[in-house]
PDB file of C-alpha atoms in Angstrom:
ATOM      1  CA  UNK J   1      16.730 -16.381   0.127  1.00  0.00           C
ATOM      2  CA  UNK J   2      13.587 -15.966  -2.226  1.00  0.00           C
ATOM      3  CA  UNK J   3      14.621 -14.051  -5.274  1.00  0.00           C
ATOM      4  CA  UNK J   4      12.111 -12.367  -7.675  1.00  0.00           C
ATOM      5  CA  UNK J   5      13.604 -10.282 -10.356  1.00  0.00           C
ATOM      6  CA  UNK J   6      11.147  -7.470 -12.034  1.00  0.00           C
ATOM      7  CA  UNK J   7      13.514  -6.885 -16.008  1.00  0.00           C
ATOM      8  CA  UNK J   8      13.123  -2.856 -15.434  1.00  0.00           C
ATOM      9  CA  UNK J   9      13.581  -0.479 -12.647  1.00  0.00           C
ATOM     10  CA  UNK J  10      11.609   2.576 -15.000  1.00  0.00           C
ATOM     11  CA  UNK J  11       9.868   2.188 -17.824  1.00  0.00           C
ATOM     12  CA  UNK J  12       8.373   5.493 -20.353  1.00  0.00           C
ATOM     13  CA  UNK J  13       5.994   4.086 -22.634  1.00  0.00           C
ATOM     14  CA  UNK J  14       3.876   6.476 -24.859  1.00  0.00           C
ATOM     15  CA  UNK J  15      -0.225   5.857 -24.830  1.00  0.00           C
ATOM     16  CA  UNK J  16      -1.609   3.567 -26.968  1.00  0.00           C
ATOM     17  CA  UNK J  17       1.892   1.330 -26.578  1.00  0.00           C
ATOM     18  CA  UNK J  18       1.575  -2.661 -25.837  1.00  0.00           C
ATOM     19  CA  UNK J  19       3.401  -2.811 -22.532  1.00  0.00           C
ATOM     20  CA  UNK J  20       5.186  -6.105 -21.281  1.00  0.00           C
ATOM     21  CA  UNK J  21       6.081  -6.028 -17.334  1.00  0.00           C
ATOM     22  CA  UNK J  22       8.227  -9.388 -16.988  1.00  0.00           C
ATOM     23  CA  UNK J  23       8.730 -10.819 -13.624  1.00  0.00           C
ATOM     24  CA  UNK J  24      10.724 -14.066 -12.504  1.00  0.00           C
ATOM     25  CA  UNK J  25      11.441 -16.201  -9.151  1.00  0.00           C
ATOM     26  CA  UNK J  26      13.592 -18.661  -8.106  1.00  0.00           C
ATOM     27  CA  UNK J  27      11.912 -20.059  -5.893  1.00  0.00           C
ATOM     28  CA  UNK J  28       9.917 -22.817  -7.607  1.00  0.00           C
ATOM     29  CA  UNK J  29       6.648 -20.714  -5.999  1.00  0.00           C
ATOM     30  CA  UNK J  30       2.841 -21.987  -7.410  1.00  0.00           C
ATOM     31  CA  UNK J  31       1.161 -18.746  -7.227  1.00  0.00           C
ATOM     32  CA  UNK J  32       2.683 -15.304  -8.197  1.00  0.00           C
ATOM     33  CA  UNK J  33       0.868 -11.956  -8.170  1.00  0.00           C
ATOM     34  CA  UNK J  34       0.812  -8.605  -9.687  1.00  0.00           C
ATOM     35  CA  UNK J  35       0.273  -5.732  -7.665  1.00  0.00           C
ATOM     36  CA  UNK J  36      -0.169  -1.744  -8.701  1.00  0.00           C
ATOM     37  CA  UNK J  37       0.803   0.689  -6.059  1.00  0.00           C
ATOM     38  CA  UNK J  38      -0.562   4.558  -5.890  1.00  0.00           C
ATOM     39  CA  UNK J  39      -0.427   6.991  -3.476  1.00  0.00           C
ATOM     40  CA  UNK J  40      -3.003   6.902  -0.902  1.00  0.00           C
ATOM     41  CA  UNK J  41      -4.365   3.782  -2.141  1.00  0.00           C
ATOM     42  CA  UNK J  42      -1.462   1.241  -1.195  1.00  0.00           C
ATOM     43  CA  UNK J  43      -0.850  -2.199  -2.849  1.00  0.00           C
ATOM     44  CA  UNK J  44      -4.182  -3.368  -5.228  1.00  0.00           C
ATOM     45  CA  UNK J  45      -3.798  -6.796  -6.837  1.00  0.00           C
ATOM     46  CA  UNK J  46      -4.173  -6.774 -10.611  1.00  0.00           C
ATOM     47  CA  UNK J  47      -3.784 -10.481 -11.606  1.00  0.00           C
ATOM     48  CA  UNK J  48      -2.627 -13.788  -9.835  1.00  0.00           C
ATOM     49  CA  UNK J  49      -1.277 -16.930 -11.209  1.00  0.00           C
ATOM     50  CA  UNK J  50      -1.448 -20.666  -9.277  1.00  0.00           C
ATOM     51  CA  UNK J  51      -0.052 -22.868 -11.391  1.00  0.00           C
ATOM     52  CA  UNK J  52       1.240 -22.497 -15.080  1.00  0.00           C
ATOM     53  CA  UNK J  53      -1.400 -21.379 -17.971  1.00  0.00           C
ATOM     54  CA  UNK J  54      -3.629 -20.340 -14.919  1.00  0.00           C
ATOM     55  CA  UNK J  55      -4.416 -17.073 -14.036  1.00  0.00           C
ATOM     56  CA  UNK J  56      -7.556 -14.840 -12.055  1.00  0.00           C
ATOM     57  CA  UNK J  57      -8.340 -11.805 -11.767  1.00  0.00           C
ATOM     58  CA  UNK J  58      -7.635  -9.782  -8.728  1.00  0.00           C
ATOM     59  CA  UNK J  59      -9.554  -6.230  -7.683  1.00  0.00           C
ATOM     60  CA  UNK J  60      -8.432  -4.034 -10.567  1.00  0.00           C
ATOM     61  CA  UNK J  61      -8.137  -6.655 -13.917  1.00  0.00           C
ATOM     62  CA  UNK J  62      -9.160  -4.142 -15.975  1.00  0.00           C
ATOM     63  CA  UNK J  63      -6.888  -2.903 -18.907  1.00  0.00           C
ATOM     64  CA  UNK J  64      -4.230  -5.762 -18.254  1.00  0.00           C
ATOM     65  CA  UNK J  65      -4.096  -9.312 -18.981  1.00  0.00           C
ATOM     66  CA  UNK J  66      -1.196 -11.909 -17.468  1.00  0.00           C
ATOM     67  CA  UNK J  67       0.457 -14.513 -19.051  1.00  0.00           C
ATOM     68  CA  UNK J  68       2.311 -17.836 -17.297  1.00  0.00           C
ATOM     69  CA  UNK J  69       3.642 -20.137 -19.901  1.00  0.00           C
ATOM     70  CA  UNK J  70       6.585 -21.069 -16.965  1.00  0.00           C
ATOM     71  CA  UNK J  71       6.775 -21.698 -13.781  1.00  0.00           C
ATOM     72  CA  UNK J  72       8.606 -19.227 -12.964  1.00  0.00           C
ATOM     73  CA  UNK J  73       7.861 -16.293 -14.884  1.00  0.00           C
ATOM     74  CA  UNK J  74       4.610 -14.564 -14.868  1.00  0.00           C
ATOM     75  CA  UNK J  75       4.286 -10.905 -17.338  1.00  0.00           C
ATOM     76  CA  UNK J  76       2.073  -8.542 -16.963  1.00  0.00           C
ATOM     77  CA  UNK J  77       0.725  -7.038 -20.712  1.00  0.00           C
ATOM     78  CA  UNK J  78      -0.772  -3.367 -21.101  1.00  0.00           C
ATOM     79  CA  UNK J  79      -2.368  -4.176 -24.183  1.00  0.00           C
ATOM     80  CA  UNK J  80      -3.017  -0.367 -24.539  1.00  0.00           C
ATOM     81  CA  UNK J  81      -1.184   1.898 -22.219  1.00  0.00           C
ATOM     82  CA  UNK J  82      -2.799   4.962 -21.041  1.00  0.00           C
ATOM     83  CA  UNK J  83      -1.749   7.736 -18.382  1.00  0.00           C
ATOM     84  CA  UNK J  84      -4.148   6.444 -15.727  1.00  0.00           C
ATOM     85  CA  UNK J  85      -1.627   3.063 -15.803  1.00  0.00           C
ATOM     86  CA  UNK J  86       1.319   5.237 -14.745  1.00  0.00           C
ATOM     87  CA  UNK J  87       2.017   3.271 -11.361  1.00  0.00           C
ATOM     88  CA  UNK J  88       4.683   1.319  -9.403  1.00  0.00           C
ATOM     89  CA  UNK J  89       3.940  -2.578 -10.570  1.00  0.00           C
ATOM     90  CA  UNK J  90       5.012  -4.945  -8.167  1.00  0.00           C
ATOM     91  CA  UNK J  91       5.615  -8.790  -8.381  1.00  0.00           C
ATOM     92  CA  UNK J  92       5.061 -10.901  -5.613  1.00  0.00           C
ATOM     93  CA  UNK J  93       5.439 -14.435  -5.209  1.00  0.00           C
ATOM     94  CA  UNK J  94       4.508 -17.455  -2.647  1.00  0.00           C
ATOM     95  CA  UNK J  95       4.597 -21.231  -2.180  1.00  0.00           C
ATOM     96  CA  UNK J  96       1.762 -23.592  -2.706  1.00  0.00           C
ATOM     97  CA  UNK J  97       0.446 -23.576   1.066  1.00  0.00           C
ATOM     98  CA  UNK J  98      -1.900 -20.896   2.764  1.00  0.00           C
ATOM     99  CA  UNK J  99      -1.262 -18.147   4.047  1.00  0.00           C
ATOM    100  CA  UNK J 100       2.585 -18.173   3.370  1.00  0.00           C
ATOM    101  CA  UNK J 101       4.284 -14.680   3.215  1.00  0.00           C
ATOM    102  CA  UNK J 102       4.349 -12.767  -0.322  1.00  0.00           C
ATOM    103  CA  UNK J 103       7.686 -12.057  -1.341  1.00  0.00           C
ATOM    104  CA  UNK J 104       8.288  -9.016  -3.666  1.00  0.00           C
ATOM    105  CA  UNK J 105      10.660  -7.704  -6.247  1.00  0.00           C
ATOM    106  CA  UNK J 106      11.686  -4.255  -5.896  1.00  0.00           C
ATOM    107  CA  UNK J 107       9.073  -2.696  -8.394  1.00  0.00           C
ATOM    108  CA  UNK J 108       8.905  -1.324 -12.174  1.00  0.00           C
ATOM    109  CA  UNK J 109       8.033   2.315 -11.686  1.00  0.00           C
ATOM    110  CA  UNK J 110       5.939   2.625 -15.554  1.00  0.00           C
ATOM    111  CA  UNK J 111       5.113   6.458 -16.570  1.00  0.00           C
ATOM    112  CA  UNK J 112       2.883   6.564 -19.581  1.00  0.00           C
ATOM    113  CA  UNK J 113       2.809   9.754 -21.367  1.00  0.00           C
TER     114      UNK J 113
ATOM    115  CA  UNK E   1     -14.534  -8.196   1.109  1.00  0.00           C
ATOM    116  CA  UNK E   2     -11.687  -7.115   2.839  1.00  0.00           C
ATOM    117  CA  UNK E   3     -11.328  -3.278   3.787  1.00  0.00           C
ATOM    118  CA  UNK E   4      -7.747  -2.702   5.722  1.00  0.00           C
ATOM    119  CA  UNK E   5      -7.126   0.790   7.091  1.00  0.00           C
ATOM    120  CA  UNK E   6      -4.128   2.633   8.139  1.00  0.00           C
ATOM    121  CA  UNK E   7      -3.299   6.421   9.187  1.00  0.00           C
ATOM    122  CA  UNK E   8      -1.223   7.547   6.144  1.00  0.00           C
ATOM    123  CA  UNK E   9       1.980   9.654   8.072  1.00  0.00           C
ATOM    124  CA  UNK E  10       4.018   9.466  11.345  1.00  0.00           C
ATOM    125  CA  UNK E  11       6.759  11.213  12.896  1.00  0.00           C
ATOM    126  CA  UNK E  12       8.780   9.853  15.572  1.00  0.00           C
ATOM    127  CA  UNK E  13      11.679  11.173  17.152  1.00  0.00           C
ATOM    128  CA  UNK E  14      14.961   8.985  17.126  1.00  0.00           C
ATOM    129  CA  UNK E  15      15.375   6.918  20.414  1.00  0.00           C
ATOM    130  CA  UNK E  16      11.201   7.354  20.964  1.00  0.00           C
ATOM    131  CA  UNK E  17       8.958   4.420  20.299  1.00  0.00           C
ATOM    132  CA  UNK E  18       7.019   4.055  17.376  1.00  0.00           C
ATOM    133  CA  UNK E  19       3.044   2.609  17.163  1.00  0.00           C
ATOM    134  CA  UNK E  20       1.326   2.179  13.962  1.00  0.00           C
ATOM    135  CA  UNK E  21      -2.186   1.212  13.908  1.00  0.00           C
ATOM    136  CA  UNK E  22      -4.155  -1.150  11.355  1.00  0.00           C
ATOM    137  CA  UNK E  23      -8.156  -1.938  11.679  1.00  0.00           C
ATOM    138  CA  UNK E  24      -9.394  -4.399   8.988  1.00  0.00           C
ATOM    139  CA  UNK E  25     -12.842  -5.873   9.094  1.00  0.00           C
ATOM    140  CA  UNK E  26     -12.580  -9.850   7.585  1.00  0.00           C
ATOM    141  CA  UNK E  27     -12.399 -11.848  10.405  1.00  0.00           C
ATOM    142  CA  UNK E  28     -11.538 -14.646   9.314  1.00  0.00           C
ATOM    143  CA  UNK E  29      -8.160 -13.956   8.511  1.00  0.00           C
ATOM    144  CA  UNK E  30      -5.362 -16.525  10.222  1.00  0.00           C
ATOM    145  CA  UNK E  31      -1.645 -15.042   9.721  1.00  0.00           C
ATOM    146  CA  UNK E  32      -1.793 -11.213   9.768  1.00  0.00           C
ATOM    147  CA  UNK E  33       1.322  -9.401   8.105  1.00  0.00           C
ATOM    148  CA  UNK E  34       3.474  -6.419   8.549  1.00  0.00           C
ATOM    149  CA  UNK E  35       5.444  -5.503   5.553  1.00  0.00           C
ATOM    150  CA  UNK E  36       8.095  -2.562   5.200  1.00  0.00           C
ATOM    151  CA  UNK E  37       8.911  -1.043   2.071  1.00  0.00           C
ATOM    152  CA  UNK E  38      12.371   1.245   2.384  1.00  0.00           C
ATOM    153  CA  UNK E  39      12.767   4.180  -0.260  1.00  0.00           C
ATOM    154  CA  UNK E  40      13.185   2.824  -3.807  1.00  0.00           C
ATOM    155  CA  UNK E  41      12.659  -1.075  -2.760  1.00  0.00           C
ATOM    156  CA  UNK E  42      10.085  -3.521  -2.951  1.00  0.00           C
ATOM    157  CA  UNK E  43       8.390  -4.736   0.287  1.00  0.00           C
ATOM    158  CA  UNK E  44       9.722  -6.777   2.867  1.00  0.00           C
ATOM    159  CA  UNK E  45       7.881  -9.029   5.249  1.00  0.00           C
ATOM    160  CA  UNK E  46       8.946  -7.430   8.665  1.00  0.00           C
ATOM    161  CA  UNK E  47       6.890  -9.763  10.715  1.00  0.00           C
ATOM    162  CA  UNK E  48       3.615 -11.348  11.425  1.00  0.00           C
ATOM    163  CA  UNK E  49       1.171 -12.766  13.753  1.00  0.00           C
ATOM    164  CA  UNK E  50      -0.917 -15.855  14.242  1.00  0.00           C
ATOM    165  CA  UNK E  51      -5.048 -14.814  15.014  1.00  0.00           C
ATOM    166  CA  UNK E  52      -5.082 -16.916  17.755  1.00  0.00           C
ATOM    167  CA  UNK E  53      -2.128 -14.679  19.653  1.00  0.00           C
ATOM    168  CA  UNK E  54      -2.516 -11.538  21.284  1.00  0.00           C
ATOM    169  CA  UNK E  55       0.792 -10.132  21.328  1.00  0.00           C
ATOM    170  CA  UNK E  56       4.213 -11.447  19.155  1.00  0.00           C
ATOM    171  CA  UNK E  57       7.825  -9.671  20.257  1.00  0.00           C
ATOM    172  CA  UNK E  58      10.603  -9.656  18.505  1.00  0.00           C
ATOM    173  CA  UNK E  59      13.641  -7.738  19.197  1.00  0.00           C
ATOM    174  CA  UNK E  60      12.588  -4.216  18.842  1.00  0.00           C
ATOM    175  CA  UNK E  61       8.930  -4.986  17.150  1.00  0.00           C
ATOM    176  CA  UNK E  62       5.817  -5.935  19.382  1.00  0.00           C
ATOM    177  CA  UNK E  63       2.862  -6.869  17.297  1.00  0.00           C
ATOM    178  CA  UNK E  64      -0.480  -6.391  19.303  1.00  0.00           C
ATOM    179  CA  UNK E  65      -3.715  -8.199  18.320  1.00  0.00           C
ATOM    180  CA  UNK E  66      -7.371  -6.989  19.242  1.00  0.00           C
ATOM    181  CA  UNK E  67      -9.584  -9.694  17.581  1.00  0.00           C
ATOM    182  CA  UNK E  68     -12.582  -8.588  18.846  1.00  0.00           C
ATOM    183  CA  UNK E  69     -11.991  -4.941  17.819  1.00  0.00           C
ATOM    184  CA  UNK E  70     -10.240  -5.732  14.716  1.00  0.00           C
ATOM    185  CA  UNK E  71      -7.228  -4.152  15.148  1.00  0.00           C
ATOM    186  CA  UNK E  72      -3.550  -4.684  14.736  1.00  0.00           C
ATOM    187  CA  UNK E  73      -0.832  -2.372  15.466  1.00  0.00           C
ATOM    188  CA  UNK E  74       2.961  -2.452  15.406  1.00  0.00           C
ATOM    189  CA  UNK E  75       5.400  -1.413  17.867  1.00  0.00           C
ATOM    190  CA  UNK E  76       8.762  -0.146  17.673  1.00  0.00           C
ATOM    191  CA  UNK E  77      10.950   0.137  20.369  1.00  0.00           C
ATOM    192  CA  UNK E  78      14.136   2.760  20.355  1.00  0.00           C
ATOM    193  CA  UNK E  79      13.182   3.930  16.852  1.00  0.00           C
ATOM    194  CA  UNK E  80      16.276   4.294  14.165  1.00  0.00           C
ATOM    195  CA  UNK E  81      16.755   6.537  11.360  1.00  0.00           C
ATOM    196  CA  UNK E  82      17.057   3.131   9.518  1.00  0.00           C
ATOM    197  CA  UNK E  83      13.528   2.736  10.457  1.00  0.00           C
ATOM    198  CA  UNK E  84      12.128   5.219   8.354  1.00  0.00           C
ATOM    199  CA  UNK E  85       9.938   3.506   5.980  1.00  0.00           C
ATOM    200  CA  UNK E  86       6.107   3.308   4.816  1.00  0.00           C
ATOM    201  CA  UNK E  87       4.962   0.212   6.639  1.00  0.00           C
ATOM    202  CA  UNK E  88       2.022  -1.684   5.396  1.00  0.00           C
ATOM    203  CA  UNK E  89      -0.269  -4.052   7.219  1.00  0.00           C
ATOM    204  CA  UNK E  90      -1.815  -7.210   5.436  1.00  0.00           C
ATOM    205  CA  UNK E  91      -4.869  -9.482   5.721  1.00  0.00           C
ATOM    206  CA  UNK E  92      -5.108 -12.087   3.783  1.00  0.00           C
ATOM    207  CA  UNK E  93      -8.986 -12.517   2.367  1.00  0.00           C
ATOM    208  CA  UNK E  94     -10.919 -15.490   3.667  1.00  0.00           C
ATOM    209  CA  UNK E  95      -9.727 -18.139   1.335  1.00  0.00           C
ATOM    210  CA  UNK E  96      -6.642 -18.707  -0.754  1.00  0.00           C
ATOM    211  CA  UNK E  97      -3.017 -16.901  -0.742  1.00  0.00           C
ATOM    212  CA  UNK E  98      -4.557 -13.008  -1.758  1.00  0.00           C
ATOM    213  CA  UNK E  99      -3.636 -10.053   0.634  1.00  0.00           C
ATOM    214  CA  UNK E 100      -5.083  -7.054   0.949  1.00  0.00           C
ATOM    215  CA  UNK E 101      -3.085  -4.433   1.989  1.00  0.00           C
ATOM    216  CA  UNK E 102      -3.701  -1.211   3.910  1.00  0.00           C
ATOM    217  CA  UNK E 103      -2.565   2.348   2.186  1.00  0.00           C
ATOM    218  CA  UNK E 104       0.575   1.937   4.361  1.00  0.00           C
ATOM    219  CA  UNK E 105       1.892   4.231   6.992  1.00  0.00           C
ATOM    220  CA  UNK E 106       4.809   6.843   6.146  1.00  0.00           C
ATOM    221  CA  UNK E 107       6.931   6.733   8.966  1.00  0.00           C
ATOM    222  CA  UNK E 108       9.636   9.306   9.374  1.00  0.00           C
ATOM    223  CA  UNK E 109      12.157   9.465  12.025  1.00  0.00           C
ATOM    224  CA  UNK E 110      13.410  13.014  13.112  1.00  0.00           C
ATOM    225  CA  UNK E 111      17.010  13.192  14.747  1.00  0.00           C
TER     226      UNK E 111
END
C-alpha cells in the first residue's frame, strides 16, 4: 500500500512565522501535490511537483512556495504565516501516468494566531 | 476551468440507501473519482469510473454517469454507521494528473 507521511498532525504557529509543512511517500511517485482544505470550499490545490527541482503552481499559489530537492519529499513553506492560512494542508501523491488516483496523507491541521 | 459541484449535507437513515450527487462542467475529463474522507483522516479513493461507462457497481457502491448532463452521483446500498463520512467527487482538468474537487458532501447516518 501507498504510504505518504505528513511530520505533524497540528501545528500553532504565530503570524509573521516561516512555516515548513513536510510531506513524504514511499511510493517512488513523479508528481506530488499540496492541497488546502476549508469549509465549504473543499480540496484547492496550492502547488504540484512532477519530477525533482520542478514545481507549478496550482489555483491558490499565493503566500506559499514548494520545495522538491528528493524524490520523495515535497514541503510546503509559509514564508509568512498569517490567520487567513489557518487550514487543513493535505499531501497527495501519484505515479507518472494520467489520470492515476491521488493518494493522501491524513492532513496537518495549521492554526495561525 | 473546471467547476465541480456538490450539495454540502445528507442524512440517511441506517439500512436506507444513500445518493450523492456531483455536476462538473469539463468534459473532457476520462477517469472520474469518488473519494471519502472519515473524521480526522486524509482522503481515500472509494472508487471511480471510466467516461466512456454509464454505470460501475461494486459491492454496496453504484457509480452512475450522465455525460451528456454532466453529472455523477454515488450510490450506497444498505447504508452503515461506518459510512458516515464527507464524500468528495473529483474531475481531473483536461490535461495532466490535477483534480479538482467538489466541496464534498457530509453524510451522516442516523440509527
Amino acid at each position: 500500500d501507498v504510504k505518504v507521511t505528513q511530520s505533524s498532525r497540528y501545528l500553532v504557529k504565530r503570524t509573521g512565522e516561516k512555516v515548513f509543512l513536510e510531506c513524504v511517500q514511499d511510493m517512488d511517485h513523479e508528481n506530488m501535490f499540496w492541497y488546502r482544505q476549508d469549509p465549504g470550499l473543499g480540496l484547492r490545490l496550492i502547488y504540484f511537483s512532477y519530477d525533482v527541482k520542478m514545481k507549478e503552481k496550482g489555483d491558490i499559489p499565493e503566500g506559499y512556495s514548494v520545495s522538491r530537492e528528493k524524490k520523495e519529499r515535497f514541503s510546503l513553506i509559509l514564508e509568512s504565516a498569517s490567520t487567513n492560512q489557518t487550514s487543513m494542508y493535505l499531501c497527495a501523491s501519484t505515479p507518472g501516468q494520467a489520470n492515476s488516483p491521488l493518494h493522501f496523507g491524513n492532513g496537518t491541521r495549521l492554526t495561525v494566531t | 476551468g473546471e467547476d465541480v459541484e456538490q450539495s454540502l449535507f445528507l442524512s440517511v437513515r441506517e439500512g436506507d440507501s444513500s445518493v450523492i450527487n456531483c455536476t462538473y462542467t469539463d468534459s473532457s475529463s476520462t477517469y472520474l473519482y469518488w473519494y471519502k474522507q472519515e473524521p480526522g483522516a486524509g482522503l481515500q479513493l472509494l472508487t471511480y469510473i471510466f467516461s466512456n461507462m454509464d454505470m460501475k457497481q461494486d459491492q454496496r457502491l453504484t457509480v452512475l454517469l450522465n455525460k451528456k448532463d454532466k453529472h455523477l452521483s454515488l450510490r450506497i446500498a444498505d447504508t452503515q454507521t461506518g459510512d458516515s463520512a464527507i464524500y468528495f467527487c473529483a474531475v481531473p482538468k483536461a490535461a495532466g494528473n490535477k483534480l479538482t474537487f467538489g466541496g464534498g458532501t457530509r453524510v451522516l447516518v442516523k440509527p
